[in-house]
Short mmCIF file of C-alpha atoms in Angstrom, two decimals:
data_model
loop_
_atom_site.label_atom_id
_atom_site.label_comp_id
_atom_site.label_asym_id
_atom_site.label_seq_id
_atom_site.Cartn_x
_atom_site.Cartn_y
_atom_site.Cartn_z
CA UNK A 20 44.02 -1.44 -82.49
CA UNK A 21 40.52 -0.17 -81.67
CA UNK A 22 37.87 -0.15 -84.38
CA UNK A 23 36.60 3.25 -83.18
CA UNK A 24 37.73 6.50 -84.77
CA UNK A 25 40.72 8.36 -83.37
CA UNK A 26 38.38 11.13 -82.22
CA UNK A 27 36.38 8.67 -80.11
CA UNK A 28 39.62 7.20 -78.74
CA UNK A 29 40.70 10.72 -77.81
CA UNK A 30 37.39 11.22 -75.96
CA UNK A 31 37.79 7.84 -74.29
CA UNK A 32 41.21 8.81 -72.90
CA UNK A 33 39.77 12.09 -71.61
CA UNK A 34 36.89 10.35 -69.83
CA UNK A 35 38.99 7.53 -68.41
CA UNK A 36 41.76 9.78 -67.11
CA UNK A 37 39.17 12.17 -65.68
CA UNK A 38 37.70 9.32 -63.62
CA UNK A 39 41.19 8.17 -62.63
CA UNK A 40 42.17 11.58 -61.25
CA UNK A 41 38.73 12.31 -59.77
CA UNK A 42 38.80 9.16 -57.64
CA UNK A 43 42.57 9.04 -57.08
CA UNK A 44 43.00 12.70 -56.21
CA UNK A 45 39.70 12.59 -54.36
CA UNK A 46 40.78 9.86 -51.96
CA UNK A 47 44.04 11.66 -51.19
CA UNK A 48 42.08 14.85 -50.51
CA UNK A 49 39.72 12.99 -48.22
CA UNK A 50 42.61 11.50 -46.25
CA UNK A 51 44.97 14.49 -45.94
CA UNK A 52 42.71 17.55 -45.85
CA UNK A 53 41.41 18.71 -42.49
CA UNK A 54 37.79 18.33 -41.35
CA UNK A 55 36.84 15.63 -43.87
CA UNK A 56 35.15 12.48 -42.64
CA UNK A 57 37.99 10.42 -44.13
CA UNK A 58 40.79 12.44 -42.53
CA UNK A 59 43.76 10.28 -41.47
CA UNK A 60 42.22 7.13 -42.98
CA UNK A 61 45.72 6.12 -44.03
CA UNK A 62 47.91 4.71 -46.77
CA UNK A 63 45.95 1.47 -47.20
CA UNK A 64 42.80 3.40 -48.07
CA UNK A 65 44.74 5.49 -50.60
CA UNK A 66 46.35 2.52 -52.35
CA UNK A 67 43.12 0.53 -52.60
CA UNK A 68 41.18 3.54 -53.91
CA UNK A 69 43.87 4.31 -56.51
CA UNK A 70 43.67 0.74 -57.76
CA UNK A 71 39.90 0.98 -58.06
CA UNK A 72 40.27 4.40 -59.70
CA UNK A 73 42.39 2.87 -62.45
CA UNK A 74 39.90 0.03 -62.90
CA UNK A 75 36.90 2.37 -63.08
CA UNK A 76 38.72 4.67 -65.49
CA UNK A 77 39.48 1.70 -67.72
CA UNK A 78 35.85 0.56 -67.65
CA UNK A 79 34.65 4.04 -68.60
CA UNK A 80 37.07 4.43 -71.50
CA UNK A 81 37.52 0.80 -72.59
CA UNK A 82 34.68 0.75 -75.12
CA UNK A 83 36.01 3.91 -76.79
CA UNK A 84 39.80 3.61 -76.55
CA UNK A 85 42.48 1.18 -75.42
CA UNK A 86 42.22 2.74 -71.93
CA UNK A 87 45.89 3.59 -71.57
CA UNK A 88 45.16 6.57 -69.26
CA UNK A 89 48.93 6.97 -68.95
CA UNK A 90 51.38 8.68 -71.34
CA UNK A 91 54.18 6.38 -70.13
CA UNK A 92 52.21 3.31 -71.22
CA UNK A 93 51.29 4.93 -74.55
CA UNK A 94 54.89 5.93 -75.28
CA UNK A 95 56.35 2.65 -74.03
CA UNK A 96 54.09 0.65 -76.33
CA UNK A 97 54.89 3.00 -79.22
CA UNK A 98 58.64 2.59 -78.70
CA UNK A 99 58.11 -1.18 -78.63
CA UNK A 100 56.19 -1.08 -81.92
CA UNK A 101 52.95 -2.15 -80.25
CA UNK A 102 51.10 1.15 -80.75
CA UNK A 103 51.05 3.49 -83.79
CA UNK A 104 52.95 6.75 -83.36
CA UNK A 105 50.23 8.53 -85.34
CA UNK A 106 47.82 7.91 -82.45
CA UNK A 107 50.22 9.01 -79.69
CA UNK A 108 49.34 12.76 -79.75
CA UNK A 109 45.61 12.05 -79.46
CA UNK A 110 46.11 9.62 -76.57
CA UNK A 111 48.58 11.74 -74.62
CA UNK A 112 46.58 14.91 -75.27
CA UNK A 113 43.39 13.24 -74.08
CA UNK A 114 45.12 11.93 -70.97
CA UNK A 115 46.36 15.38 -69.95
CA UNK A 116 43.01 17.05 -70.66
CA UNK A 117 41.29 14.41 -68.52
CA UNK A 118 43.83 15.00 -65.75
CA UNK A 119 43.26 18.78 -65.88
CA UNK A 120 39.50 18.34 -65.60
CA UNK A 121 39.73 15.71 -62.87
CA UNK A 122 42.06 17.82 -60.72
CA UNK A 123 39.78 20.85 -61.13
CA UNK A 124 36.70 18.90 -60.04
CA UNK A 125 38.57 17.56 -56.98
CA UNK A 126 39.46 21.14 -56.04
CA UNK A 127 35.84 22.22 -56.36
CA UNK A 128 34.48 19.18 -54.52
CA UNK A 129 36.68 19.85 -51.47
CA UNK A 130 36.46 23.63 -51.80
CA UNK A 131 36.00 24.64 -48.11
CA UNK A 132 38.62 22.17 -46.90
CA UNK A 133 41.53 23.95 -48.59
CA UNK A 134 41.06 26.95 -46.33
CA UNK A 135 40.58 24.70 -43.29
CA UNK A 136 43.91 22.95 -44.00
CA UNK A 137 47.11 24.80 -43.05
CA UNK A 138 49.61 22.20 -44.27
CA UNK A 139 50.74 23.32 -47.74
CA UNK A 140 52.47 20.00 -48.39
CA UNK A 141 49.23 18.14 -47.74
CA UNK A 142 47.44 20.31 -50.27
CA UNK A 143 50.09 19.66 -52.91
CA UNK A 144 49.93 15.90 -52.26
CA UNK A 145 46.31 15.90 -53.46
CA UNK A 146 47.54 16.99 -56.88
CA UNK A 147 51.07 15.63 -57.21
CA UNK A 148 53.47 13.11 -55.71
CA UNK A 149 56.49 13.88 -53.60
CA UNK A 150 59.32 11.83 -52.09
CA UNK A 151 59.36 10.63 -48.51
CA UNK A 152 63.11 11.33 -48.60
CA UNK A 153 64.31 13.68 -51.34
CA UNK A 154 67.08 11.70 -53.02
CA UNK A 155 66.75 12.10 -56.78
CA UNK A 156 68.87 9.06 -57.65
CA UNK A 157 66.70 6.78 -55.53
CA UNK A 158 63.47 8.61 -56.39
CA UNK A 159 64.05 8.20 -60.13
CA UNK A 160 64.95 4.53 -59.70
CA UNK A 161 61.76 3.97 -57.70
CA UNK A 162 59.57 5.48 -60.41
CA UNK A 163 61.35 3.43 -63.08
CA UNK A 164 60.88 0.18 -61.14
CA UNK A 165 57.23 0.90 -60.31
CA UNK A 166 56.35 1.72 -63.91
CA UNK A 167 58.36 -1.22 -65.24
CA UNK A 168 56.28 -3.56 -63.07
CA UNK A 169 53.08 -1.82 -64.15
CA UNK A 170 53.70 -2.04 -67.90
CA UNK A 171 55.27 -5.50 -67.87
CA UNK A 172 52.34 -6.63 -65.72
CA UNK A 173 49.73 -5.10 -68.03
CA UNK A 174 51.28 -6.76 -71.08
CA UNK A 175 51.46 -10.08 -69.24
CA UNK A 176 47.86 -9.82 -68.07
CA UNK A 177 46.77 -9.12 -71.65
CA UNK A 178 48.54 -12.27 -72.84
CA UNK A 179 46.49 -14.50 -70.51
CA UNK A 180 43.03 -15.88 -71.19
CA UNK A 181 40.82 -13.97 -68.78
CA UNK A 182 37.04 -13.72 -68.70
CA UNK A 183 35.78 -10.71 -70.60
CA UNK A 184 35.56 -7.58 -68.48
CA UNK A 185 37.90 -8.68 -65.69
CA UNK A 186 41.12 -7.20 -67.04
CA UNK A 187 40.57 -3.71 -65.56
CA UNK A 188 40.00 -5.17 -62.08
CA UNK A 189 43.17 -7.25 -62.32
CA UNK A 190 45.15 -4.20 -63.46
CA UNK A 191 43.60 -2.32 -60.52
CA UNK A 192 44.86 -5.04 -58.19
CA UNK A 193 48.31 -4.61 -59.74
CA UNK A 194 48.16 -0.88 -58.96
CA UNK A 195 47.23 -1.68 -55.35
CA UNK A 196 50.18 -4.00 -54.81
CA UNK A 197 52.57 -1.53 -56.49
CA UNK A 198 51.35 1.17 -54.14
CA UNK A 199 51.62 -0.98 -51.03
CA UNK A 200 54.97 -2.58 -51.90
CA UNK A 201 56.80 0.19 -53.76
CA UNK A 202 54.84 3.42 -53.35
CA UNK A 203 56.01 4.46 -49.90
CA UNK A 204 59.16 6.14 -51.23
CA UNK A 205 57.82 8.48 -53.93
CA UNK A 206 54.04 8.19 -53.79
CA UNK A 207 54.21 6.01 -56.96
CA UNK A 208 53.18 8.44 -59.69
CA UNK A 209 54.02 5.84 -62.40
CA UNK A 210 52.05 8.08 -64.76
CA UNK A 211 53.15 11.50 -66.09
CA UNK A 212 49.58 12.69 -66.68
CA UNK A 213 48.56 11.69 -63.16
CA UNK A 214 51.35 13.85 -61.70
CA UNK A 215 52.20 16.64 -64.13
CA UNK A 216 48.59 17.36 -65.13
CA UNK A 217 47.28 17.98 -61.59
CA UNK A 218 50.57 19.69 -60.62
CA UNK A 219 49.94 22.25 -63.35
CA UNK A 220 46.42 22.75 -62.01
CA UNK A 221 47.83 23.19 -58.49
CA UNK A 222 49.92 26.04 -59.87
CA UNK A 223 47.02 27.56 -61.84
CA UNK A 224 44.00 27.17 -59.56
CA UNK A 225 43.29 29.74 -56.80
CA UNK A 226 43.70 27.17 -54.01
CA UNK A 227 43.42 28.78 -50.59
CA UNK A 228 46.75 28.90 -48.76
CA UNK A 229 48.64 26.80 -51.28
CA UNK A 230 52.43 26.79 -51.40
CA UNK A 231 54.98 25.80 -54.00
CA UNK A 232 54.13 23.28 -56.73
CA UNK A 233 57.63 21.79 -56.23
CA UNK A 234 58.75 22.09 -59.85
CA UNK A 235 62.26 21.03 -58.85
CA UNK A 236 60.97 17.49 -58.31
CA UNK A 237 58.42 17.46 -61.13
CA UNK A 238 60.75 15.88 -63.71
CA UNK A 239 61.10 12.66 -61.68
CA UNK A 240 57.47 11.47 -62.14
CA UNK A 241 57.72 12.25 -65.85
CA UNK A 242 61.13 10.90 -66.86
CA UNK A 243 61.04 7.89 -64.52
CA UNK A 244 57.74 6.44 -65.77
CA UNK A 245 58.59 6.99 -69.44
CA UNK A 246 61.93 5.18 -69.05
CA UNK A 247 60.36 2.40 -66.96
CA UNK A 248 57.54 1.87 -69.46
CA UNK A 249 59.88 1.82 -72.45
CA UNK A 250 62.25 -0.65 -70.82
CA UNK A 251 59.31 -2.86 -69.79
CA UNK A 252 57.58 -2.90 -73.18
CA UNK A 253 60.75 -3.53 -75.18
CA UNK A 254 62.02 -6.12 -72.67
CA UNK A 255 58.67 -7.93 -72.81
CA UNK A 256 58.87 -8.15 -76.60
CA UNK A 257 62.44 -9.42 -76.39
CA UNK A 258 61.63 -12.09 -73.79
CA UNK A 259 58.25 -13.23 -75.09
CA UNK A 260 58.38 -12.51 -78.82
CA UNK A 261 62.17 -12.50 -79.35
CA UNK A 262 61.93 -9.04 -80.91
CA UNK A 263 64.95 -6.87 -80.14
CA UNK A 264 64.45 -3.10 -80.21
CA UNK A 265 67.17 -0.47 -80.17
CA UNK A 266 64.96 1.51 -77.79
CA UNK A 267 65.64 -1.02 -75.05
CA UNK A 268 69.32 -0.12 -75.08
CA UNK A 269 68.67 3.59 -75.54
CA UNK A 270 66.27 3.78 -72.58
CA UNK A 271 68.65 1.82 -70.33
CA UNK A 272 71.53 4.08 -71.41
CA UNK A 273 69.51 7.21 -70.69
CA UNK A 274 68.57 5.84 -67.27
CA UNK A 275 72.22 5.15 -66.43
CA UNK A 276 73.32 8.60 -67.62
CA UNK A 277 70.59 10.40 -65.66
CA UNK A 278 71.36 8.37 -62.54
CA UNK A 279 75.06 9.26 -62.81
CA UNK A 280 74.15 12.94 -63.17
CA UNK A 281 71.87 12.82 -60.12
CA UNK A 282 74.53 11.04 -58.07
CA UNK A 283 77.05 13.73 -59.00
CA UNK A 284 74.65 16.59 -58.27
CA UNK A 285 73.65 15.03 -54.94
CA UNK A 286 77.29 14.80 -53.87
CA UNK A 287 77.87 18.43 -54.85
CA UNK A 288 74.78 19.51 -52.91
CA UNK A 289 75.90 17.54 -49.85
CA UNK A 290 79.36 19.13 -50.03
CA UNK A 291 77.82 22.60 -50.24
CA UNK A 292 75.61 21.84 -47.23
CA UNK A 293 78.60 20.59 -45.25
CA UNK A 294 80.56 23.72 -46.17
CA UNK A 295 77.70 25.94 -45.03
CA UNK A 296 77.43 24.04 -41.75
CA UNK A 297 81.17 24.47 -41.12
CA UNK A 298 81.00 28.17 -41.94
CA UNK A 299 78.00 28.62 -39.66
CA UNK A 300 79.76 26.74 -36.87
CA UNK A 301 82.92 28.83 -37.25
CA UNK A 302 80.87 32.05 -37.33
CA UNK A 303 78.98 31.06 -34.18
CA UNK A 304 82.22 30.08 -32.46
CA UNK A 305 83.86 33.42 -33.34
CA UNK A 306 80.89 35.38 -31.98
CA UNK A 307 80.95 33.46 -28.73
#
């Protein structure tokens, strides 16, 4: 644990997450908003910048806090017994405050470009993730896998002897490869504060021409990362330290239950859509 006070750790999480969202949200804004010099720069630019955003956020906060910058990581480590529950509220609270501030500054920085951009989905993507194909079962699984790799990777990186100061860059590289390899399906939130914090600000801020904040999808980038992080942290302790935690089984069970529910709801939705199509076809046929 850090030798700084919990107040300073709280401030460290605010500062680090602020930098994370400022650079991460900023690169998405530059790529998707109209009339920016980075417009249409592409997915590679976004993934590299997000990796560097994580690294820079960790450097900014690392001398004050443990630089979690991610409620899923904080909770996963707490469930695994690697982080004190008494410090969880300060860390998670700091992460969300930093995300709120970062999203607000991104909005102000690109202020005239919101009005110049007509695509409401593009505007939302600056603040929050969304699926390439809306399929909750697959979307949840993708967020679980991405966060599992992130947390298991971070714990593995920490166990290696690495020159002082290089860890954040290596974690940043991990973020880049997660984005390039796994992020194309959901936008790889892998961090509840990164998604829910700015999504709240999207709903609150007077963004010109904005649309829905897509609250129907918002639970995926919260539940998925928390489950993925908990499974990763407890599985790491089981494999490496031979420490078995009940939370490993609970998190896997919750994942299975939620996936079954989403599969069932998806089938019901598909049946309703088919029924509507048949009714529309019959109505059109009768009229003709």
